JSON list of C-alpha atoms in Angstrom, two decimals:
[
{"chain": "K", "resi": 1, "resn": "GLU", "atom": "CA", "xyz": [96.15, 90.25, 82.04]},
{"chain": "K", "resi": 2, "resn": "THR", "atom": "CA", "xyz": [95.61, 88.17, 84.15]},
{"chain": "K", "resi": 3, "resn": "GLY", "atom": "CA", "xyz": [96.29, 87.59, 88.53]},
{"chain": "K", "resi": 4, "resn": "VAL", "atom": "CA", "xyz": [97.61, 85.58, 90.36]},
{"chain": "K", "resi": 5, "resn": "THR", "atom": "CA", "xyz": [96.24, 81.89, 90.70]},
{"chain": "K", "resi": 6, "resn": "GLN", "atom": "CA", "xyz": [95.73, 79.06, 93.18]},
{"chain": "K", "resi": 7, "resn": "SER", "atom": "CA", "xyz": [94.70, 75.58, 93.73]},
{"chain": "K", "resi": 8, "resn": "PRO", "atom": "CA", "xyz": [93.18, 74.60, 95.32]},
{"chain": "K", "resi": 9, "resn": "THR", "atom": "CA", "xyz": [91.35, 76.87, 97.87]},
{"chain": "K", "resi": 10, "resn": "HIS", "atom": "CA", "xyz": [90.61, 74.12, 100.79]},
{"chain": "K", "resi": 11, "resn": "LEU", "atom": "CA", "xyz": [92.17, 71.19, 101.74]},
{"chain": "K", "resi": 12, "resn": "ILE", "atom": "CA", "xyz": [92.33, 69.33, 104.73]},
{"chain": "K", "resi": 13, "resn": "LYS", "atom": "CA", "xyz": [94.92, 66.86, 105.43]},
{"chain": "K", "resi": 14, "resn": "THR", "atom": "CA", "xyz": [95.94, 64.21, 108.90]},
{"chain": "K", "resi": 15, "resn": "ARG", "atom": "CA", "xyz": [98.99, 64.82, 110.27]},
{"chain": "K", "resi": 16, "resn": "GLY", "atom": "CA", "xyz": [101.48, 62.54, 108.66]},
{"chain": "K", "resi": 17, "resn": "GLN", "atom": "CA", "xyz": [101.03, 63.07, 105.30]},
{"chain": "K", "resi": 18, "resn": "GLN", "atom": "CA", "xyz": [102.20, 65.58, 102.60]},
{"chain": "K", "resi": 19, "resn": "VAL", "atom": "CA", "xyz": [100.79, 68.30, 100.69]},
{"chain": "K", "resi": 20, "resn": "THR", "atom": "CA", "xyz": [101.10, 69.63, 97.03]},
{"chain": "K", "resi": 21, "resn": "LEU", "atom": "CA", "xyz": [99.82, 73.55, 96.43]},
{"chain": "K", "resi": 22, "resn": "ARG", "atom": "CA", "xyz": [99.88, 75.79, 93.80]},
{"chain": "K", "resi": 23, "resn": "CYS", "atom": "CA", "xyz": [100.41, 79.09, 91.91]},
{"chain": "K", "resi": 24, "resn": "SER", "atom": "CA", "xyz": [100.14, 80.32, 88.70]},
{"chain": "K", "resi": 25, "resn": "SER", "atom": "CA", "xyz": [101.61, 83.62, 88.40]},
{"chain": "K", "resi": 26, "resn": "GLN", "atom": "CA", "xyz": [100.57, 86.84, 86.70]},
{"chain": "K", "resi": 27, "resn": "SER", "atom": "CA", "xyz": [101.40, 87.39, 83.25]},
{"chain": "K", "resi": 28, "resn": "GLY", "atom": "CA", "xyz": [104.87, 89.14, 82.66]},
{"chain": "K", "resi": 29, "resn": "HIS", "atom": "CA", "xyz": [106.05, 87.99, 86.43]},
{"chain": "K", "resi": 30, "resn": "ASN", "atom": "CA", "xyz": [109.24, 85.54, 86.40]},
{"chain": "K", "resi": 31, "resn": "THR", "atom": "CA", "xyz": [109.21, 86.25, 90.37]},
{"chain": "K", "resi": 32, "resn": "VAL", "atom": "CA", "xyz": [107.01, 83.41, 92.44]},
{"chain": "K", "resi": 33, "resn": "SER", "atom": "CA", "xyz": [106.85, 83.51, 96.75]},
{"chain": "K", "resi": 34, "resn": "TRP", "atom": "CA", "xyz": [105.31, 81.62, 99.59]},
{"chain": "K", "resi": 35, "resn": "TYR", "atom": "CA", "xyz": [103.68, 82.70, 102.55]},
{"chain": "K", "resi": 36, "resn": "GLN", "atom": "CA", "xyz": [101.99, 81.19, 104.97]},
{"chain": "K", "resi": 37, "resn": "GLN", "atom": "CA", "xyz": [99.32, 82.67, 107.41]},
{"chain": "K", "resi": 38, "resn": "ALA", "atom": "CA", "xyz": [98.45, 81.81, 110.56]},
{"chain": "K", "resi": 39, "resn": "LEU", "atom": "CA", "xyz": [94.59, 82.58, 112.12]},
{"chain": "K", "resi": 40, "resn": "GLY", "atom": "CA", "xyz": [95.08, 86.16, 112.80]},
{"chain": "K", "resi": 41, "resn": "GLN", "atom": "CA", "xyz": [98.30, 86.70, 112.31]},
{"chain": "K", "resi": 42, "resn": "GLY", "atom": "CA", "xyz": [100.68, 88.60, 109.38]},
{"chain": "K", "resi": 43, "resn": "PRO", "atom": "CA", "xyz": [101.96, 86.35, 106.59]},
{"chain": "K", "resi": 44, "resn": "GLN", "atom": "CA", "xyz": [105.38, 85.21, 107.19]},
{"chain": "K", "resi": 45, "resn": "PHE", "atom": "CA", "xyz": [108.10, 84.83, 104.38]},
{"chain": "K", "resi": 46, "resn": "ILE", "atom": "CA", "xyz": [108.54, 80.87, 103.16]},
{"chain": "K", "resi": 47, "resn": "PHE", "atom": "CA", "xyz": [111.01, 81.05, 100.28]},
{"chain": "K", "resi": 48, "resn": "GLN", "atom": "CA", "xyz": [111.13, 83.11, 96.55]},
{"chain": "K", "resi": 49, "resn": "TYR", "atom": "CA", "xyz": [111.89, 80.88, 93.43]},
{"chain": "K", "resi": 50, "resn": "TYR", "atom": "CA", "xyz": [113.60, 82.75, 90.08]},
{"chain": "K", "resi": 51, "resn": "ARG", "atom": "CA", "xyz": [114.72, 81.14, 87.06]},
{"chain": "K", "resi": 52, "resn": "GLU", "atom": "CA", "xyz": [113.57, 77.21, 88.55]},
{"chain": "K", "resi": 53, "resn": "GLU", "atom": "CA", "xyz": [115.67, 78.27, 91.39]},
{"chain": "K", "resi": 54, "resn": "GLU", "atom": "CA", "xyz": [115.05, 79.27, 95.23]},
{"chain": "K", "resi": 55, "resn": "ASN", "atom": "CA", "xyz": [116.22, 82.30, 95.74]},
{"chain": "K", "resi": 56, "resn": "GLY", "atom": "CA", "xyz": [115.60, 83.13, 99.52]},
{"chain": "K", "resi": 57, "resn": "ARG", "atom": "CA", "xyz": [114.79, 81.69, 102.30]},
{"chain": "K", "resi": 58, "resn": "GLY", "atom": "CA", "xyz": [112.79, 82.83, 105.59]},
{"chain": "K", "resi": 59, "resn": "ASN", "atom": "CA", "xyz": [113.16, 79.72, 108.79]},
{"chain": "K", "resi": 60, "resn": "PHE", "atom": "CA", "xyz": [110.97, 77.43, 107.53]},
{"chain": "K", "resi": 61, "resn": "PRO", "atom": "CA", "xyz": [112.45, 73.29, 107.79]},
{"chain": "K", "resi": 62, "resn": "PRO", "atom": "CA", "xyz": [114.05, 72.04, 105.36]},
{"chain": "K", "resi": 63, "resn": "ARG", "atom": "CA", "xyz": [110.26, 69.79, 105.28]},
{"chain": "K", "resi": 64, "resn": "PHE", "atom": "CA", "xyz": [109.05, 72.96, 102.99]},
{"chain": "K", "resi": 65, "resn": "SER", "atom": "CA", "xyz": [110.15, 72.73, 99.41]},
{"chain": "K", "resi": 66, "resn": "GLY", "atom": "CA", "xyz": [109.14, 73.86, 96.03]},
{"chain": "K", "resi": 67, "resn": "LEU", "atom": "CA", "xyz": [109.48, 73.98, 92.59]},
{"chain": "K", "resi": 68, "resn": "GLN", "atom": "CA", "xyz": [109.11, 76.42, 89.72]},
{"chain": "K", "resi": 69, "resn": "PHE", "atom": "CA", "xyz": [108.68, 75.98, 86.43]},
{"chain": "K", "resi": 70, "resn": "PRO", "atom": "CA", "xyz": [109.95, 77.23, 83.28]},
{"chain": "K", "resi": 71, "resn": "ASN", "atom": "CA", "xyz": [106.44, 78.86, 82.59]},
{"chain": "K", "resi": 72, "resn": "TYR", "atom": "CA", "xyz": [107.11, 80.22, 85.85]},
{"chain": "K", "resi": 73, "resn": "SER", "atom": "CA", "xyz": [104.26, 79.07, 87.15]},
{"chain": "K", "resi": 74, "resn": "SER", "atom": "CA", "xyz": [105.77, 76.71, 91.22]},
{"chain": "K", "resi": 75, "resn": "GLU", "atom": "CA", "xyz": [104.20, 74.29, 94.18]},
{"chain": "K", "resi": 76, "resn": "LEU", "atom": "CA", "xyz": [104.90, 74.27, 97.24]},
{"chain": "K", "resi": 77, "resn": "ASN", "atom": "CA", "xyz": [105.54, 71.09, 98.54]},
{"chain": "K", "resi": 78, "resn": "VAL", "atom": "CA", "xyz": [105.08, 70.55, 102.49]},
{"chain": "K", "resi": 79, "resn": "ASN", "atom": "CA", "xyz": [106.22, 67.27, 104.21]},
{"chain": "K", "resi": 80, "resn": "ALA", "atom": "CA", "xyz": [105.57, 65.42, 107.58]},
{"chain": "K", "resi": 81, "resn": "LEU", "atom": "CA", "xyz": [102.60, 67.62, 108.00]},
{"chain": "K", "resi": 82, "resn": "GLU", "atom": "CA", "xyz": [101.51, 68.93, 111.46]},
{"chain": "K", "resi": 83, "resn": "LEU", "atom": "CA", "xyz": [99.26, 70.30, 113.02]},
{"chain": "K", "resi": 84, "resn": "ASP", "atom": "CA", "xyz": [100.47, 74.02, 113.18]},
{"chain": "K", "resi": 85, "resn": "ASP", "atom": "CA", "xyz": [100.55, 74.01, 109.57]},
{"chain": "K", "resi": 86, "resn": "SER", "atom": "CA", "xyz": [97.35, 74.93, 109.18]},
{"chain": "K", "resi": 87, "resn": "ALA", "atom": "CA", "xyz": [97.01, 78.23, 108.20]},
{"chain": "K", "resi": 88, "resn": "LEU", "atom": "CA", "xyz": [96.12, 79.97, 104.74]},
{"chain": "K", "resi": 89, "resn": "TYR", "atom": "CA", "xyz": [99.30, 80.22, 102.22]},
{"chain": "K", "resi": 90, "resn": "LEU", "atom": "CA", "xyz": [99.57, 82.87, 100.15]},
{"chain": "K", "resi": 91, "resn": "CYS", "atom": "CA", "xyz": [101.79, 82.03, 96.35]},
{"chain": "K", "resi": 92, "resn": "ALA", "atom": "CA", "xyz": [102.70, 85.98, 95.70]},
{"chain": "K", "resi": 93, "resn": "SER", "atom": "CA", "xyz": [104.42, 87.08, 91.49]},
{"chain": "K", "resi": 94, "resn": "SER", "atom": "CA", "xyz": [106.87, 89.88, 91.06]},
{"chain": "K", "resi": 95, "resn": "ARG", "atom": "CA", "xyz": [108.70, 91.00, 87.86]},
{"chain": "K", "resi": 96, "resn": "ARG", "atom": "CA", "xyz": [112.13, 90.77, 88.87]},
{"chain": "K", "resi": 97, "resn": "GLY", "atom": "CA", "xyz": [114.12, 94.24, 89.06]},
{"chain": "K", "resi": 98, "resn": "GLY", "atom": "CA", "xyz": [110.46, 95.82, 89.95]},
{"chain": "K", "resi": 99, "resn": "ILE", "atom": "CA", "xyz": [110.61, 97.92, 92.22]},
{"chain": "K", "resi": 100, "resn": "TYR", "atom": "CA", "xyz": [105.85, 98.12, 92.75]},
{"chain": "K", "resi": 101, "resn": "GLY", "atom": "CA", "xyz": [105.56, 95.28, 95.10]},
{"chain": "K", "resi": 102, "resn": "TYR", "atom": "CA", "xyz": [103.49, 91.55, 94.75]},
{"chain": "K", "resi": 103, "resn": "THR", "atom": "CA", "xyz": [100.99, 90.26, 93.09]},
{"chain": "K", "resi": 104, "resn": "PHE", "atom": "CA", "xyz": [98.60, 87.61, 95.55]},
{"chain": "K", "resi": 105, "resn": "GLY", "atom": "CA", "xyz": [96.65, 85.00, 94.85]},
{"chain": "K", "resi": 106, "resn": "SER", "atom": "CA", "xyz": [93.31, 84.32, 97.17]},
{"chain": "K", "resi": 107, "resn": "GLY", "atom": "CA", "xyz": [95.57, 81.31, 98.69]},
{"chain": "K", "resi": 108, "resn": "THR", "atom": "CA", "xyz": [95.15, 77.47, 99.80]},
{"chain": "K", "resi": 109, "resn": "ARG", "atom": "CA", "xyz": [93.33, 76.89, 103.32]},
{"chain": "K", "resi": 110, "resn": "LEU", "atom": "CA", "xyz": [95.15, 74.36, 104.63]},
{"chain": "K", "resi": 111, "resn": "THR", "atom": "CA", "xyz": [93.79, 72.68, 107.22]},
{"chain": "K", "resi": 112, "resn": "VAL", "atom": "CA", "xyz": [95.88, 69.51, 109.97]},
{"chain": "K", "resi": 113, "resn": "VAL", "atom": "CA", "xyz": [93.41, 67.75, 111.51]},
{"chain": "B", "resi": 1, "resn": "GLY", "atom": "CA", "xyz": [116.41, 91.71, 114.09]},
{"chain": "B", "resi": 2, "resn": "GLU", "atom": "CA", "xyz": [113.17, 92.91, 111.13]},
{"chain": "B", "resi": 3, "resn": "ASP", "atom": "CA", "xyz": [110.37, 93.48, 112.91]},
{"chain": "B", "resi": 4, "resn": "VAL", "atom": "CA", "xyz": [106.67, 95.32, 112.16]},
{"chain": "B", "resi": 5, "resn": "GLU", "atom": "CA", "xyz": [103.95, 96.05, 115.16]},
{"chain": "B", "resi": 6, "resn": "GLN", "atom": "CA", "xyz": [100.63, 97.51, 114.00]},
{"chain": "B", "resi": 7, "resn": "SER", "atom": "CA", "xyz": [97.93, 98.62, 116.53]},
{"chain": "B", "resi": 8, "resn": "LEU", "atom": "CA", "xyz": [95.63, 95.32, 116.44]},
{"chain": "B", "resi": 9, "resn": "PHE", "atom": "CA", "xyz": [92.19, 97.68, 116.12]},
{"chain": "B", "resi": 10, "resn": "LEU", "atom": "CA", "xyz": [90.85, 100.73, 114.30]},
{"chain": "B", "resi": 11, "resn": "SER", "atom": "CA", "xyz": [87.02, 101.51, 114.91]},
{"chain": "B", "resi": 12, "resn": "VAL", "atom": "CA", "xyz": [85.89, 104.86, 112.85]},
{"chain": "B", "resi": 13, "resn": "ARG", "atom": "CA", "xyz": [82.22, 106.23, 111.86]},
{"chain": "B", "resi": 14, "resn": "GLU", "atom": "CA", "xyz": [81.41, 106.35, 108.33]},
{"chain": "B", "resi": 15, "resn": "GLY", "atom": "CA", "xyz": [82.90, 109.75, 107.05]},
{"chain": "B", "resi": 16, "resn": "ASP", "atom": "CA", "xyz": [85.85, 109.78, 109.54]},
{"chain": "B", "resi": 17, "resn": "SER", "atom": "CA", "xyz": [89.02, 109.95, 107.86]},
{"chain": "B", "resi": 18, "resn": "SER", "atom": "CA", "xyz": [91.18, 106.80, 109.66]},
{"chain": "B", "resi": 19, "resn": "VAL", "atom": "CA", "xyz": [94.75, 106.57, 110.40]},
{"chain": "B", "resi": 20, "resn": "ILE", "atom": "CA", "xyz": [96.48, 103.21, 110.83]},
{"chain": "B", "resi": 21, "resn": "ASN", "atom": "CA", "xyz": [99.88, 103.85, 112.63]},
{"chain": "B", "resi": 22, "resn": "CYS", "atom": "CA", "xyz": [103.37, 101.40, 111.83]},
{"chain": "B", "resi": 23, "resn": "THR", "atom": "CA", "xyz": [106.67, 101.04, 113.00]},
{"chain": "B", "resi": 24, "resn": "TYR", "atom": "CA", "xyz": [109.46, 99.51, 112.17]},
{"chain": "B", "resi": 25, "resn": "THR", "atom": "CA", "xyz": [112.74, 98.49, 113.05]},
{"chain": "B", "resi": 26, "resn": "ASP", "atom": "CA", "xyz": [115.18, 97.77, 110.15]},
{"chain": "B", "resi": 27, "resn": "SER", "atom": "CA", "xyz": [117.16, 101.30, 109.17]},
{"chain": "B", "resi": 28, "resn": "SER", "atom": "CA", "xyz": [117.91, 99.58, 106.04]},
{"chain": "B", "resi": 29, "resn": "SER", "atom": "CA", "xyz": [114.36, 99.01, 105.16]},
{"chain": "B", "resi": 30, "resn": "THR", "atom": "CA", "xyz": [113.63, 100.68, 101.06]},
{"chain": "B", "resi": 31, "resn": "TYR", "atom": "CA", "xyz": [110.01, 100.32, 100.09]},
{"chain": "B", "resi": 32, "resn": "LEU", "atom": "CA", "xyz": [107.51, 100.54, 102.44]},
{"chain": "B", "resi": 33, "resn": "TYR", "atom": "CA", "xyz": [103.67, 98.85, 101.20]},
{"chain": "B", "resi": 34, "resn": "TRP", "atom": "CA", "xyz": [100.09, 98.24, 102.34]},
{"chain": "B", "resi": 35, "resn": "TYR", "atom": "CA", "xyz": [97.54, 95.88, 102.05]},
{"chain": "B", "resi": 36, "resn": "LYS", "atom": "CA", "xyz": [94.76, 95.22, 102.07]},
{"chain": "B", "resi": 37, "resn": "GLN", "atom": "CA", "xyz": [93.24, 92.06, 103.17]},
{"chain": "B", "resi": 38, "resn": "GLU", "atom": "CA", "xyz": [89.34, 91.04, 102.98]},
{"chain": "B", "resi": 39, "resn": "PRO", "atom": "CA", "xyz": [87.78, 88.22, 104.31]},
{"chain": "B", "resi": 40, "resn": "GLY", "atom": "CA", "xyz": [89.19, 84.60, 102.52]},
{"chain": "B", "resi": 41, "resn": "ALA", "atom": "CA", "xyz": [90.91, 86.70, 100.34]},
{"chain": "B", "resi": 42, "resn": "GLY", "atom": "CA", "xyz": [94.18, 86.69, 99.47]},
{"chain": "B", "resi": 43, "resn": "LEU", "atom": "CA", "xyz": [96.78, 90.77, 100.08]},
{"chain": "B", "resi": 44, "resn": "GLN", "atom": "CA", "xyz": [95.27, 93.55, 98.18]},
{"chain": "B", "resi": 45, "resn": "LEU", "atom": "CA", "xyz": [98.48, 96.34, 97.45]},
{"chain": "B", "resi": 46, "resn": "LEU", "atom": "CA", "xyz": [96.68, 100.16, 98.03]},
{"chain": "B", "resi": 47, "resn": "THR", "atom": "CA", "xyz": [99.90, 101.48, 97.64]},
{"chain": "B", "resi": 48, "resn": "TYR", "atom": "CA", "xyz": [103.82, 101.45, 99.15]},
{"chain": "B", "resi": 49, "resn": "ILE", "atom": "CA", "xyz": [106.07, 104.37, 99.57]},
{"chain": "B", "resi": 50, "resn": "PHE", "atom": "CA", "xyz": [110.07, 104.33, 98.93]},
{"chain": "B", "resi": 51, "resn": "SER", "atom": "CA", "xyz": [112.26, 105.18, 102.15]},
{"chain": "B", "resi": 52, "resn": "ASN", "atom": "CA", "xyz": [113.53, 108.51, 100.17]},
{"chain": "B", "resi": 53, "resn": "MET", "atom": "CA", "xyz": [110.38, 109.74, 100.68]},
{"chain": "B", "resi": 54, "resn": "ASP", "atom": "CA", "xyz": [107.89, 111.47, 103.23]},
{"chain": "B", "resi": 55, "resn": "MET", "atom": "CA", "xyz": [104.90, 111.50, 101.92]},
{"chain": "B", "resi": 56, "resn": "LYS", "atom": "CA", "xyz": [102.42, 109.89, 99.03]},
{"chain": "B", "resi": 57, "resn": "GLN", "atom": "CA", "xyz": [99.03, 110.54, 98.51]},
{"chain": "B", "resi": 58, "resn": "ASP", "atom": "CA", "xyz": [96.77, 108.93, 95.85]},
{"chain": "B", "resi": 59, "resn": "GLN", "atom": "CA", "xyz": [92.82, 109.57, 96.11]},
{"chain": "B", "resi": 60, "resn": "ARG", "atom": "CA", "xyz": [91.26, 108.98, 99.53]},
{"chain": "B", "resi": 61, "resn": "LEU", "atom": "CA", "xyz": [95.20, 107.34, 100.71]},
{"chain": "B", "resi": 62, "resn": "THR", "atom": "CA", "xyz": [97.29, 109.56, 102.26]},
{"chain": "B", "resi": 63, "resn": "VAL", "atom": "CA", "xyz": [100.40, 107.69, 103.26]},
{"chain": "B", "resi": 64, "resn": "LEU", "atom": "CA", "xyz": [103.46, 109.44, 105.77]},
{"chain": "B", "resi": 65, "resn": "LEU", "atom": "CA", "xyz": [106.76, 107.88, 106.82]},
{"chain": "B", "resi": 66, "resn": "ASN", "atom": "CA", "xyz": [108.74, 109.42, 109.24]},
{"chain": "B", "resi": 67, "resn": "LYS", "atom": "CA", "xyz": [112.30, 108.04, 109.35]},
{"chain": "B", "resi": 68, "resn": "LYS", "atom": "CA", "xyz": [113.77, 109.94, 112.36]},
{"chain": "B", "resi": 69, "resn": "ASP", "atom": "CA", "xyz": [110.95, 107.78, 114.13]},
{"chain": "B", "resi": 70, "resn": "LYS", "atom": "CA", "xyz": [110.90, 104.69, 111.54]},
{"chain": "B", "resi": 71, "resn": "HIS", "atom": "CA", "xyz": [106.71, 105.13, 111.90]},
{"chain": "B", "resi": 72, "resn": "LEU", "atom": "CA", "xyz": [104.82, 104.90, 109.34]},
{"chain": "B", "resi": 73, "resn": "SER", "atom": "CA", "xyz": [101.00, 105.71, 108.55]},
{"chain": "B", "resi": 74, "resn": "LEU", "atom": "CA", "xyz": [98.35, 105.13, 107.02]},
{"chain": "B", "resi": 75, "resn": "ARG", "atom": "CA", "xyz": [95.10, 107.76, 106.31]},
{"chain": "B", "resi": 76, "resn": "ILE", "atom": "CA", "xyz": [92.14, 107.17, 104.64]},
{"chain": "B", "resi": 77, "resn": "ALA", "atom": "CA", "xyz": [89.98, 110.09, 103.60]},
{"chain": "B", "resi": 78, "resn": "ASP", "atom": "CA", "xyz": [85.81, 109.76, 104.43]},
{"chain": "B", "resi": 79, "resn": "THR", "atom": "CA", "xyz": [86.15, 106.23, 105.20]},
{"chain": "B", "resi": 80, "resn": "GLN", "atom": "CA", "xyz": [82.98, 103.71, 104.07]},
{"chain": "B", "resi": 81, "resn": "THR", "atom": "CA", "xyz": [82.41, 100.71, 104.80]},
{"chain": "B", "resi": 82, "resn": "GLY", "atom": "CA", "xyz": [83.87, 99.04, 101.97]},
{"chain": "B", "resi": 83, "resn": "ASP", "atom": "CA", "xyz": [86.96, 99.48, 103.46]},
{"chain": "B", "resi": 84, "resn": "SER", "atom": "CA", "xyz": [85.96, 97.40, 106.09]},
{"chain": "B", "resi": 85, "resn": "ALA", "atom": "CA", "xyz": [89.61, 95.52, 106.48]},
{"chain": "B", "resi": 86, "resn": "ILE", "atom": "CA", "xyz": [92.77, 94.34, 107.86]},
{"chain": "B", "resi": 87, "resn": "TYR", "atom": "CA", "xyz": [95.35, 96.44, 106.53]},
{"chain": "B", "resi": 88, "resn": "PHE", "atom": "CA", "xyz": [98.52, 94.84, 106.79]},
{"chain": "B", "resi": 89, "resn": "CYS", "atom": "CA", "xyz": [102.23, 97.49, 106.43]},
{"chain": "B", "resi": 90, "resn": "ALA", "atom": "CA", "xyz": [105.02, 95.28, 105.26]},
{"chain": "B", "resi": 91, "resn": "GLU", "atom": "CA", "xyz": [108.50, 96.12, 105.09]},
{"chain": "B", "resi": 92, "resn": "SER", "atom": "CA", "xyz": [110.95, 94.65, 102.42]},
{"chain": "B", "resi": 93, "resn": "ILE", "atom": "CA", "xyz": [115.17, 95.39, 101.71]},
{"chain": "B", "resi": 94, "resn": "MET", "atom": "CA", "xyz": [116.32, 96.17, 98.03]},
{"chain": "B", "resi": 95, "resn": "ASN", "atom": "CA", "xyz": [117.61, 93.88, 97.04]},
{"chain": "B", "resi": 96, "resn": "TYR", "atom": "CA", "xyz": [120.84, 92.87, 95.19]},
{"chain": "B", "resi": 97, "resn": "GLY", "atom": "CA", "xyz": [120.38, 93.88, 91.64]},
{"chain": "B", "resi": 98, "resn": "GLY", "atom": "CA", "xyz": [117.84, 96.53, 92.98]},
{"chain": "B", "resi": 99, "resn": "SER", "atom": "CA", "xyz": [114.40, 94.36, 93.02]},
{"chain": "B", "resi": 100, "resn": "GLN", "atom": "CA", "xyz": [112.75, 94.28, 96.71]},
{"chain": "B", "resi": 101, "resn": "GLY", "atom": "CA", "xyz": [113.08, 92.07, 98.49]},
{"chain": "B", "resi": 102, "resn": "ASN", "atom": "CA", "xyz": [110.78, 89.23, 100.42]},
{"chain": "B", "resi": 103, "resn": "LEU", "atom": "CA", "xyz": [107.91, 91.82, 102.67]},
{"chain": "B", "resi": 104, "resn": "ILE", "atom": "CA", "xyz": [108.26, 91.39, 106.41]},
{"chain": "B", "resi": 105, "resn": "PHE", "atom": "CA", "xyz": [105.14, 91.81, 107.72]},
{"chain": "B", "resi": 106, "resn": "GLY", "atom": "CA", "xyz": [102.95, 93.13, 111.08]},
{"chain": "B", "resi": 107, "resn": "LYS", "atom": "CA", "xyz": [100.08, 91.32, 112.21]},
{"chain": "B", "resi": 108, "resn": "GLY", "atom": "CA", "xyz": [97.92, 93.55, 111.22]},
{"chain": "B", "resi": 109, "resn": "THR", "atom": "CA", "xyz": [94.89, 96.74, 111.64]},
{"chain": "B", "resi": 110, "resn": "LYS", "atom": "CA", "xyz": [91.63, 95.75, 112.10]},
{"chain": "B", "resi": 111, "resn": "LEU", "atom": "CA", "xyz": [89.26, 98.35, 110.38]},
{"chain": "B", "resi": 112, "resn": "SER", "atom": "CA", "xyz": [85.41, 98.22, 111.50]},
{"chain": "B", "resi": 113, "resn": "VAL", "atom": "CA", "xyz": [84.00, 101.44, 109.64]},
{"chain": "B", "resi": 114, "resn": "LYS", "atom": "CA", "xyz": [80.25, 102.04, 111.62]},
{"chain": "B", "resi": 115, "resn": "PRO", "atom": "CA", "xyz": [77.14, 103.38, 109.71]}
]
């Protein structure tokens, strides 16, 4: 059983640019969530996808958007990058109807300069 | 609103017990979790407890839940240097359909274990 994999592991972007982060969910999982973890903070919920549709969203602006594909993998897109977007971005997968928590990937460290 | 609070640091000696505390505000929380994060890594689910339970034990880990005070604790028995990490408490509210909703995390407690 493979876990959650994220790519790339590290990324440096310039303010104003756009970035796409990718996630492959754990085998058997059909729901994907994205979290932002700033340095020294707990993860903050960005949004969740189920059946290729957004299924819940946290307090993040529209320039944060996502996709889920038929194989349950997912992308997080961030437009017009700001310095405060520098963080660890975590993808988590789960099974709809499941109650045993989420499986997290190792994250993508995004630095905006 | 929803909020989860944790103390930021805890230091213990190897072999002692560690107790990490957490308070939450949402009375409708249905699931409560403890995650572990090692440097440069993602989050590892350690254990969870449903809000209708008072205690759960899993090997060296004991979770206690006081619903009246909205207080959750994680006890690690015989703490080892490999337990040094940041521990996050998280709450989740059941979605329509019975599955867990998004997680609301505390800021994490950094556990340092001295040999």
